[in-house]
Amino acid sequence: REVYIVGAYETKHGILKDKTIRQMITEAGNGAIRDAGIDRKEIQALYMGNYNGNIFNRQNTMAALATTALGMQHAASMRVEGACASGGIAFRQGFMAVASGMYDAVMVMGVEKMNVPLDEVPLEEQLHGAQAGVDYIYEGGLGMNGSTMFALFANRHMYEYGTTRKQLAMVAEKNKYHGSLNPYAQKRKPVTLEKILKSPIIASPFSTQEVSLVSDGAAAVILTTKEKAKELRTDGKLVKVIGSGHGGGSFTVAVRESATSMPATVNAANEAFEMAGISREDIDVVECHDCFSFTEIMNIEDLGFVEKGKGGPFTEEGHTRLGGKLPVNTSGGLSAKGHPIGCTGTGQIVEMTFQLRDEAEDRQVKGAEFALTHVLGGPGAVSTVHILQRGE
Amino acid sequence: REVYIVGAYETKHGILKDKTIRQMITEAGNGAIRDAGIDRKEIQALYMGNYNGNIFNRQNTMAALATTALGMQHAASMRVEGACASGGIAFRQGFMAVASGMYDAVMVMGVEKMNVPLDEVPLEEQLHGAQAGVDYIYEGGLGMNGSTMFALFANRHMYEYGTTRKQLAMVAEKNKYHGSLNPYAQKRKPVTLEKILKSPIIASPFSTQEVSLVSDGAAAVILTTKEKAKELRTDGKLVKVIGSGHGGGSFTVAVRESATSMPATVNAANEAFEMAGISREDIDVVECHDCFSFTEIMNIEDLGFVEKGKGGPFTEEGHTRLGGKLPVNTSGGLSAKGHPIGCTGTGQIVEMTFQLRDEAEDRQVKGAEFALTHVLGGPGAVSTVHILQRGE
C-alpha cells in the first residue's frame, strides 16, 4: 500500500558541542512528531540509522534509547547499520514496514555525534571506529581508508574517461555554494574554485575542500498510510514515497570488477525506478552521496542521469547547480551540509521533503515534483535509492 | 505470503581462538546454503545480527563483509542491532521481507566473536563495548550493567512472588544438563544443583553458574516462499514461520513501571500468537533468553506459559526439563550453549529448526510440532518472539 511522509525534522548539522546524543535524538524526534501533528502513542516502531555510537558515544542500542527518551517505549525499536548508508537503509526498512501493512505509522531516525572530546574517547579508539566501515582484515587494518579508496576510483575514472581535476573541484564549489543557502548546513561560506584547487591535497586528487565533513546531526521522519496522512496534514502538504531500492556490491575493494562504477548504486536505482514507474527525466532534484567530490560524478552516472564517463562534463556545464537541468545536493551535500554518518541518509529525505513542500527557501527548486535520494555505504558495498513525489 | 526455513546451520559455540570472524561467517553462511541446496545467486538479501563487531573485531558493516565473503555481493545487506535481541530482530526483518513479497529468498545470519586477545583490543575498550547495551548516560556510565540490573529484577520477583534461590539455580542446572546433550554448546558438563548454589555470588542472587557465557559463534538460516521451499527440500523437511512479534519497553531501568515483567516480551508474544493463530498450549518446545537464571523464570511468565509469579514453582516441578510438559532451552540456552550476542537470536531459530526436523538427537523433543523462540535486548527494551511449525 501507499506510504506517505507526514513529518520531517533535522537538527542543524555541525560541531554540536553543547548537545549530548540524547538531546539530539529528542530534538529530532520531537520535531518530526510536532511537524506531523501525530500522537506519539500511534507510532508503532522506530528504525534508526547509527553507525558508531558505541565508540563515539559509548552507547549501543540507540533505537531503544530513543524510544524511551521520546516517551514511546511501547514502540518496536531497531538500529540498522550499513556504514554511510545506515540512514538510507533505516528509511527503507520503515517504508517496507508501512508498505507491507505490518505497521500503520513508524518513525525513521538517523543520528551520529562524531565530534567528541579526545579526553572522553581517545583518538585511537575514534580512528578504529571510523576505519571499521571498510574491510578490516584485508584492507582497513593495512591502512586503507575511505579517502585512499575513493582516490583510487577517481584516478581510474580520470584515466578512463578524461574526467578532470577541475570538474571534481566544481562539484565541491557547487555544493559549498548550495550549503551557503542552507540554514541546517555545517559550512555556510561559499569557497571559490581557485581556493579548492589550491588547497592541500589529502589523497590525490582530493584536496581538503573535496571531502565530507566530520559532523554531528540527527534527522527524523514519520511515515504512514495515505488515509492517515490526509487526516494529519490538513495543510495538504503531502509527500509520497514511490520508489525504494537497495543494492549490493563488493565490500572488499581488491575483488571489485570495476573501480569507476558501483553495481550497488546501479541496481538500487533500477529497483527504485521500476517501483516508481517514472523515468530519469522526471526527476527534478537529487541528493546523492558526495563523500568526495568525485563520488557525485560517479553517482550521477550510476544513477542513470548521464552516460558513464559524462558526469564530469555534465557538472562542468553547470547542469547540477541550482537553476540547472538537474540540481544535485541542494542541501550542500556531505561536503557542506555535513556527514553525520548514520544521519545522512535520513537527512537527505528531510531535505527532499522540504523541497517537495516548497519549504526549501533560498535553495528551493521551483515546482519540484519528483525527488531522488541516494547513499553509498562502505566503499560501494551498500546503496539505497528512494524516490519521492509531491503528494496529491 | 507464507515463509519457510529451508536451510539452517550454526558453528559450535565457544572460545573459537583459531577462527577469525570472517571464517565464522563463511562457515555459517556456506553451511546454511549447503543445507538448503540453494544457488547463492538466488539469495537477494542478507539480514545480519551483530552487536559489537566494531569494538571486538575492529569491523563494522559486517553484513556487507559477509555478502562479499560468501560470493553473494549482489545481495542487499544490512546489519541490525538491538543489544542481545539483535539476532532475533534480524530474523524478523528477513521474515518480513519474504512475507511482504519484497524478496523471494533471503539469508539471516547472527554472529559475534567476543573472545579476543587483550593485546589486540584492550580490556577497557572491550568493557566499554559490553556496557554500551544499557543506557550509558543515566545508568551504564555510573556502573550499572546487565548483571546488576537483572539482579535487581530477581530480588524484586523473589520479594513479590516468593521465588526462591533454589528455583533460580534449578534453571541453570537444567540448562547445563541440556547443554551437555548439545554438540554445538560451549559447556558440555552438567553441573549439580549443590555446586551452583555454592558457587561464588557475582551479583546477588546470581552465582557464577547462573549467568550467560562470553561466547563466539555464528548461525545462519535461509528463508523463502512455500513454492521454492518445496522445490528445494526434496526430503520434505519443511519448517514454516507462522508468527513474529517485536515488542518495546523502557531502555532506562529507572523509569520502568515494573521490575518483574517486561512489556516488550508480553507484547511480542501477543503479536506472534495472534499472527500464528495457535494457543500457548500448542507449543511443544521453547528457546528463551536465559541471560541469567532468573530471566528464564520471568520470561516463561511474560510469554504467557504460566501465570505471573508461577515461573519458579513450574521450574521446580520439572516441567521445563527435557521430557517435561514444556521443555525450555533444549540447546542449553545462554548459560550452557553460550551467548555470542548478535548470534543468539538466530541460533535459537537453528536449534528449533533441528527440533522440528527431528535432527536434535539426544535433546530431541519427540514429535515436536510447534516451537517458540524469544530474545530480550537491553534490560528489557526490545524483545522478539517467533513461532515455527513443522511443515507439511
PDB file of C-alpha atoms in Angstrom, chain B residues 58-253:
ATOM      1  CA  ARG B  58      37.525  -3.612  14.601  1.00  0.00           C
ATOM      2  CA  GLN B  59      34.878  -4.345  11.982  1.00  0.00           C
ATOM      3  CA  ASN B  60      31.575  -2.616  11.316  1.00  0.00           C
ATOM      4  CA  THR B  61      29.257  -3.155   8.347  1.00  0.00           C
ATOM      5  CA  MET B  62      29.547  -6.879   8.943  1.00  0.00           C
ATOM      6  CA  ALA B  63      26.634  -7.744   6.653  1.00  0.00           C
ATOM      7  CA  ALA B  64      28.434  -6.339   3.615  1.00  0.00           C
ATOM      8  CA  LEU B  65      31.597  -8.141   4.630  1.00  0.00           C
ATOM      9  CA  ALA B  66      29.570 -11.344   4.761  1.00  0.00           C
ATOM     10  CA  THR B  67      27.910 -10.988   1.355  1.00  0.00           C
ATOM     11  CA  THR B  68      31.337 -10.417  -0.167  1.00  0.00           C
ATOM     12  CA  ALA B  69      32.992 -13.272   1.736  1.00  0.00           C
ATOM     13  CA  LEU B  70      30.158 -15.588   0.670  1.00  0.00           C
ATOM     14  CA  GLY B  71      30.354 -14.634  -3.005  1.00  0.00           C
ATOM     15  CA  MET B  72      26.940 -13.028  -2.987  1.00  0.00           C
ATOM     16  CA  GLN B  73      27.911  -9.374  -3.141  1.00  0.00           C
ATOM     17  CA  HIS B  74      24.929  -8.726  -5.390  1.00  0.00           C
ATOM     18  CA  ALA B  75      22.688  -9.115  -2.328  1.00  0.00           C
ATOM     19  CA  ALA B  76      21.276  -6.155  -0.433  1.00  0.00           C
ATOM     20  CA  SER B  77      22.883  -6.238   3.001  1.00  0.00           C
ATOM     21  CA  MET B  78      22.043  -4.758   6.340  1.00  0.00           C
ATOM     22  CA  ARG B  79      23.188  -5.243   9.887  1.00  0.00           C
ATOM     23  CA  VAL B  80      20.657  -4.784  12.661  1.00  0.00           C
ATOM     24  CA  GLU B  81      21.429  -4.142  16.271  1.00  0.00           C
ATOM     25  CA  GLY B  82      19.224  -4.224  19.335  1.00  0.00           C
ATOM     26  CA  ALA B  83      21.641  -5.451  22.022  1.00  0.00           C
ATOM     27  CA  CYS B  84      21.057  -9.117  22.914  1.00  0.00           C
ATOM     28  CA  ALA B  85      17.973  -9.204  20.653  1.00  0.00           C
ATOM     29  CA  SER B  86      19.972  -8.393  17.507  1.00  0.00           C
ATOM     30  CA  GLY B  87      19.752 -11.893  16.020  1.00  0.00           C
ATOM     31  CA  GLY B  88      16.007 -12.054  16.667  1.00  0.00           C
ATOM     32  CA  ILE B  89      15.386  -8.667  15.052  1.00  0.00           C
ATOM     33  CA  ALA B  90      17.434  -9.719  12.017  1.00  0.00           C
ATOM     34  CA  PHE B  91      15.262 -12.813  11.672  1.00  0.00           C
ATOM     35  CA  ARG B  92      12.104 -10.728  11.902  1.00  0.00           C
ATOM     36  CA  GLN B  93      13.318  -8.377   9.168  1.00  0.00           C
ATOM     37  CA  GLY B  94      14.165 -11.310   6.925  1.00  0.00           C
ATOM     38  CA  PHE B  95      10.770 -12.843   7.601  1.00  0.00           C
ATOM     39  CA  MET B  96       9.026  -9.535   6.815  1.00  0.00           C
ATOM     40  CA  ALA B  97      10.996  -9.174   3.580  1.00  0.00           C
ATOM     41  CA  VAL B  98       9.811 -12.546   2.257  1.00  0.00           C
ATOM     42  CA  ALA B  99       6.297 -12.353   3.742  1.00  0.00           C
ATOM     43  CA  SER B 100       5.709  -8.958   2.140  1.00  0.00           C
ATOM     44  CA  GLY B 101       6.830 -10.158  -1.279  1.00  0.00           C
ATOM     45  CA  MET B 102       9.831  -7.835  -1.403  1.00  0.00           C
ATOM     46  CA  TYR B 103      12.250 -10.749  -1.738  1.00  0.00           C
ATOM     47  CA  ASP B 104      11.836 -14.434  -2.610  1.00  0.00           C
ATOM     48  CA  ALA B 105      14.908 -15.773  -0.801  1.00  0.00           C
ATOM     49  CA  VAL B 106      16.995 -14.183   1.931  1.00  0.00           C
ATOM     50  CA  MET B 107      19.662 -15.196   4.412  1.00  0.00           C
ATOM     51  CA  VAL B 108      19.521 -14.255   8.072  1.00  0.00           C
ATOM     52  CA  MET B 109      22.747 -14.512   9.998  1.00  0.00           C
ATOM     53  CA  GLY B 110      23.821 -13.750  13.541  1.00  0.00           C
ATOM     54  CA  VAL B 111      27.451 -13.519  14.506  1.00  0.00           C
ATOM     55  CA  GLU B 112      29.652 -12.379  17.370  1.00  0.00           C
ATOM     56  CA  LYS B 113      33.259 -13.041  18.244  1.00  0.00           C
ATOM     57  CA  MET B 114      33.646 -11.833  21.816  1.00  0.00           C
ATOM     58  CA  ASN B 115      36.752 -13.673  22.958  1.00  0.00           C
ATOM     59  CA  VAL B 116      39.517 -11.552  21.510  1.00  0.00           C
ATOM     60  CA  PRO B 117      43.070 -11.135  22.820  1.00  0.00           C
ATOM     61  CA  LEU B 118      43.610  -8.244  25.223  1.00  0.00           C
ATOM     62  CA  ASP B 119      46.736  -7.224  23.345  1.00  0.00           C
ATOM     63  CA  GLU B 120      44.585  -6.692  20.258  1.00  0.00           C
ATOM     64  CA  VAL B 121      41.655  -4.956  21.916  1.00  0.00           C
ATOM     65  CA  PRO B 122      42.433  -3.529  25.373  1.00  0.00           C
ATOM     66  CA  LEU B 123      40.195  -4.625  28.247  1.00  0.00           C
ATOM     67  CA  GLU B 124      38.851  -1.128  28.788  1.00  0.00           C
ATOM     68  CA  GLU B 125      37.617  -0.926  25.211  1.00  0.00           C
ATOM     69  CA  GLN B 126      36.028  -4.372  25.463  1.00  0.00           C
ATOM     70  CA  LEU B 127      34.242  -3.356  28.644  1.00  0.00           C
ATOM     71  CA  HIS B 128      33.003  -0.154  27.028  1.00  0.00           C
ATOM     72  CA  GLY B 129      31.583  -2.300  24.240  1.00  0.00           C
ATOM     73  CA  ALA B 130      29.911  -4.738  26.582  1.00  0.00           C
ATOM     74  CA  GLN B 131      28.428  -1.901  28.671  1.00  0.00           C
ATOM     75  CA  ALA B 132      27.114   0.002  25.670  1.00  0.00           C
ATOM     76  CA  GLY B 133      23.910  -2.090  25.572  1.00  0.00           C
ATOM     77  CA  VAL B 134      22.428  -0.271  28.575  1.00  0.00           C
ATOM     78  CA  ASP B 135      21.607   3.431  28.924  1.00  0.00           C
ATOM     79  CA  TYR B 136      25.088   4.928  29.192  1.00  0.00           C
ATOM     80  CA  ILE B 137      24.285   8.482  30.237  1.00  0.00           C
ATOM     81  CA  TYR B 138      21.822   7.663  33.018  1.00  0.00           C
ATOM     82  CA  GLU B 139      22.912   4.195  34.130  1.00  0.00           C
ATOM     83  CA  GLY B 140      25.737   2.390  32.319  1.00  0.00           C
ATOM     84  CA  GLY B 141      28.219   5.207  32.812  1.00  0.00           C
ATOM     85  CA  LEU B 142      27.524   5.119  36.544  1.00  0.00           C
ATOM     86  CA  GLY B 143      28.449   1.450  36.800  1.00  0.00           C
ATOM     87  CA  MET B 144      25.170  -0.351  36.230  1.00  0.00           C
ATOM     88  CA  ASN B 145      25.418  -3.348  33.930  1.00  0.00           C
ATOM     89  CA  GLY B 146      23.410  -6.367  32.870  1.00  0.00           C
ATOM     90  CA  SER B 147      24.226  -8.390  35.974  1.00  0.00           C
ATOM     91  CA  THR B 148      23.319  -5.713  38.488  1.00  0.00           C
ATOM     92  CA  MET B 149      20.123  -4.803  36.659  1.00  0.00           C
ATOM     93  CA  PHE B 150      18.842  -8.354  36.366  1.00  0.00           C
ATOM     94  CA  ALA B 151      19.842  -8.976  39.985  1.00  0.00           C
ATOM     95  CA  LEU B 152      17.546  -6.111  40.982  1.00  0.00           C
ATOM     96  CA  PHE B 153      14.707  -7.647  38.984  1.00  0.00           C
ATOM     97  CA  ALA B 154      15.328 -11.090  40.502  1.00  0.00           C
ATOM     98  CA  ASN B 155      15.317  -9.758  44.047  1.00  0.00           C
ATOM     99  CA  ARG B 156      12.058  -7.960  43.458  1.00  0.00           C
ATOM    100  CA  HIS B 157      10.494 -11.103  41.965  1.00  0.00           C
ATOM    101  CA  MET B 158      11.616 -13.109  44.995  1.00  0.00           C
ATOM    102  CA  TYR B 159      10.075 -10.457  47.245  1.00  0.00           C
ATOM    103  CA  GLU B 160       6.787 -10.207  45.350  1.00  0.00           C
ATOM    104  CA  TYR B 161       6.177 -13.851  44.500  1.00  0.00           C
ATOM    105  CA  GLY B 162       8.251 -15.904  46.878  1.00  0.00           C
ATOM    106  CA  THR B 163      10.512 -17.182  44.128  1.00  0.00           C
ATOM    107  CA  THR B 164      13.399 -19.000  45.766  1.00  0.00           C
ATOM    108  CA  ARG B 165      17.133 -19.097  45.318  1.00  0.00           C
ATOM    109  CA  LYS B 166      16.816 -22.820  44.669  1.00  0.00           C
ATOM    110  CA  GLN B 167      14.291 -22.303  41.882  1.00  0.00           C
ATOM    111  CA  LEU B 168      16.686 -19.924  40.154  1.00  0.00           C
ATOM    112  CA  ALA B 169      19.540 -22.387  40.466  1.00  0.00           C
ATOM    113  CA  MET B 170      17.333 -25.138  39.061  1.00  0.00           C
ATOM    114  CA  VAL B 171      17.056 -23.190  35.805  1.00  0.00           C
ATOM    115  CA  ALA B 172      20.836 -23.202  35.495  1.00  0.00           C
ATOM    116  CA  GLU B 173      21.095 -26.871  36.476  1.00  0.00           C
ATOM    117  CA  LYS B 174      18.537 -27.844  33.830  1.00  0.00           C
ATOM    118  CA  ASN B 175      20.122 -25.763  31.090  1.00  0.00           C
ATOM    119  CA  LYS B 176      23.586 -27.074  31.822  1.00  0.00           C
ATOM    120  CA  TYR B 177      22.178 -30.599  31.627  1.00  0.00           C
ATOM    121  CA  HIS B 178      20.567 -29.779  28.281  1.00  0.00           C
ATOM    122  CA  GLY B 179      23.845 -28.252  27.089  1.00  0.00           C
ATOM    123  CA  SER B 180      25.632 -31.486  27.921  1.00  0.00           C
ATOM    124  CA  LEU B 181      23.490 -33.118  25.226  1.00  0.00           C
ATOM    125  CA  ASN B 182      24.196 -30.469  22.572  1.00  0.00           C
ATOM    126  CA  PRO B 183      27.309 -30.811  20.397  1.00  0.00           C
ATOM    127  CA  TYR B 184      27.078 -27.107  19.495  1.00  0.00           C
ATOM    128  CA  ALA B 185      27.236 -25.973  23.127  1.00  0.00           C
ATOM    129  CA  GLN B 186      30.139 -24.190  24.740  1.00  0.00           C
ATOM    130  CA  LYS B 187      29.798 -26.039  28.076  1.00  0.00           C
ATOM    131  CA  ARG B 188      29.217 -29.776  27.862  1.00  0.00           C
ATOM    132  CA  LYS B 189      29.482 -30.760  31.524  1.00  0.00           C
ATOM    133  CA  PRO B 190      26.388 -30.998  33.702  1.00  0.00           C
ATOM    134  CA  VAL B 191      26.680 -29.088  36.982  1.00  0.00           C
ATOM    135  CA  THR B 192      24.896 -30.185  40.143  1.00  0.00           C
ATOM    136  CA  LEU B 193      22.392 -28.032  41.953  1.00  0.00           C
ATOM    137  CA  GLU B 194      24.636 -28.111  45.029  1.00  0.00           C
ATOM    138  CA  LYS B 195      27.591 -26.776  43.112  1.00  0.00           C
ATOM    139  CA  ILE B 196      25.522 -23.983  41.585  1.00  0.00           C
ATOM    140  CA  LEU B 197      24.200 -22.960  45.000  1.00  0.00           C
ATOM    141  CA  LYS B 198      27.713 -22.969  46.469  1.00  0.00           C
ATOM    142  CA  SER B 199      29.413 -21.088  43.624  1.00  0.00           C
ATOM    143  CA  PRO B 200      30.649 -17.553  44.284  1.00  0.00           C
ATOM    144  CA  ILE B 201      27.988 -14.860  44.030  1.00  0.00           C
ATOM    145  CA  ILE B 202      28.676 -12.251  41.371  1.00  0.00           C
ATOM    146  CA  ALA B 203      25.547 -10.121  41.816  1.00  0.00           C
ATOM    147  CA  SER B 204      23.184 -11.386  44.473  1.00  0.00           C
ATOM    148  CA  PRO B 205      21.251 -13.675  43.993  1.00  0.00           C
ATOM    149  CA  PHE B 206      23.270 -14.895  40.960  1.00  0.00           C
ATOM    150  CA  SER B 207      26.228 -17.201  41.295  1.00  0.00           C
ATOM    151  CA  THR B 208      28.881 -17.557  38.604  1.00  0.00           C
ATOM    152  CA  GLN B 209      26.934 -20.586  37.319  1.00  0.00           C
ATOM    153  CA  GLU B 210      23.789 -18.583  36.651  1.00  0.00           C
ATOM    154  CA  VAL B 211      24.999 -16.096  34.078  1.00  0.00           C
ATOM    155  CA  SER B 212      25.311 -16.305  30.321  1.00  0.00           C
ATOM    156  CA  LEU B 213      28.678 -17.165  28.808  1.00  0.00           C
ATOM    157  CA  VAL B 214      31.074 -14.976  26.836  1.00  0.00           C
ATOM    158  CA  SER B 215      30.977 -16.783  23.528  1.00  0.00           C
ATOM    159  CA  ASP B 216      31.959 -16.789  19.898  1.00  0.00           C
ATOM    160  CA  GLY B 217      29.515 -18.194  17.395  1.00  0.00           C
ATOM    161  CA  ALA B 218      27.677 -17.737  14.130  1.00  0.00           C
ATOM    162  CA  ALA B 219      24.349 -19.053  12.894  1.00  0.00           C
ATOM    163  CA  ALA B 220      22.540 -18.691   9.586  1.00  0.00           C
ATOM    164  CA  VAL B 221      19.176 -19.604   8.135  1.00  0.00           C
ATOM    165  CA  ILE B 222      17.675 -19.231   4.686  1.00  0.00           C
ATOM    166  CA  LEU B 223      14.076 -18.110   4.265  1.00  0.00           C
ATOM    167  CA  THR B 224      11.987 -18.465   1.163  1.00  0.00           C
ATOM    168  CA  THR B 225       8.491 -18.941  -0.219  1.00  0.00           C
ATOM    169  CA  LYS B 226       6.440 -22.125   0.099  1.00  0.00           C
ATOM    170  CA  GLU B 227       6.815 -22.895  -3.584  1.00  0.00           C
ATOM    171  CA  LYS B 228      10.587 -22.545  -3.558  1.00  0.00           C
ATOM    172  CA  ALA B 229      10.843 -24.454  -0.278  1.00  0.00           C
ATOM    173  CA  LYS B 230       9.055 -27.465  -1.706  1.00  0.00           C
ATOM    174  CA  GLU B 231      11.301 -27.378  -4.746  1.00  0.00           C
ATOM    175  CA  LEU B 232      14.490 -27.215  -2.668  1.00  0.00           C
ATOM    176  CA  ARG B 233      13.687 -29.603   0.183  1.00  0.00           C
ATOM    177  CA  THR B 234      13.036 -32.817  -1.640  1.00  0.00           C
ATOM    178  CA  ASP B 235      13.455 -34.565   1.743  1.00  0.00           C
ATOM    179  CA  GLY B 236      10.195 -32.903   2.806  1.00  0.00           C
ATOM    180  CA  LYS B 237      11.805 -31.384   5.904  1.00  0.00           C
ATOM    181  CA  LEU B 238       9.874 -28.146   5.889  1.00  0.00           C
ATOM    182  CA  VAL B 239       9.706 -25.601   8.689  1.00  0.00           C
ATOM    183  CA  LYS B 240       7.224 -22.768   8.430  1.00  0.00           C
ATOM    184  CA  VAL B 241       7.400 -19.417  10.228  1.00  0.00           C
ATOM    185  CA  ILE B 242       3.868 -18.775  11.419  1.00  0.00           C
ATOM    186  CA  GLY B 243       4.265 -15.958  13.934  1.00  0.00           C
ATOM    187  CA  SER B 244       6.528 -12.982  14.512  1.00  0.00           C
ATOM    188  CA  GLY B 245       6.361 -10.326  17.210  1.00  0.00           C
ATOM    189  CA  HIS B 246       8.568  -7.400  18.199  1.00  0.00           C
ATOM    190  CA  GLY B 247       7.892  -5.523  21.426  1.00  0.00           C
ATOM    191  CA  GLY B 248       9.341  -2.469  23.116  1.00  0.00           C
ATOM    192  CA  GLY B 249       9.914  -1.436  26.706  1.00  0.00           C
ATOM    193  CA  SER B 250      11.882   1.119  28.644  1.00  0.00           C
ATOM    194  CA  PHE B 251      15.627   1.152  27.971  1.00  0.00           C
ATOM    195  CA  THR B 252      16.217   3.162  31.111  1.00  0.00           C
ATOM    196  CA  VAL B 253      15.613   0.956  34.138  1.00  0.00           C
TER     197      VAL B 253
END
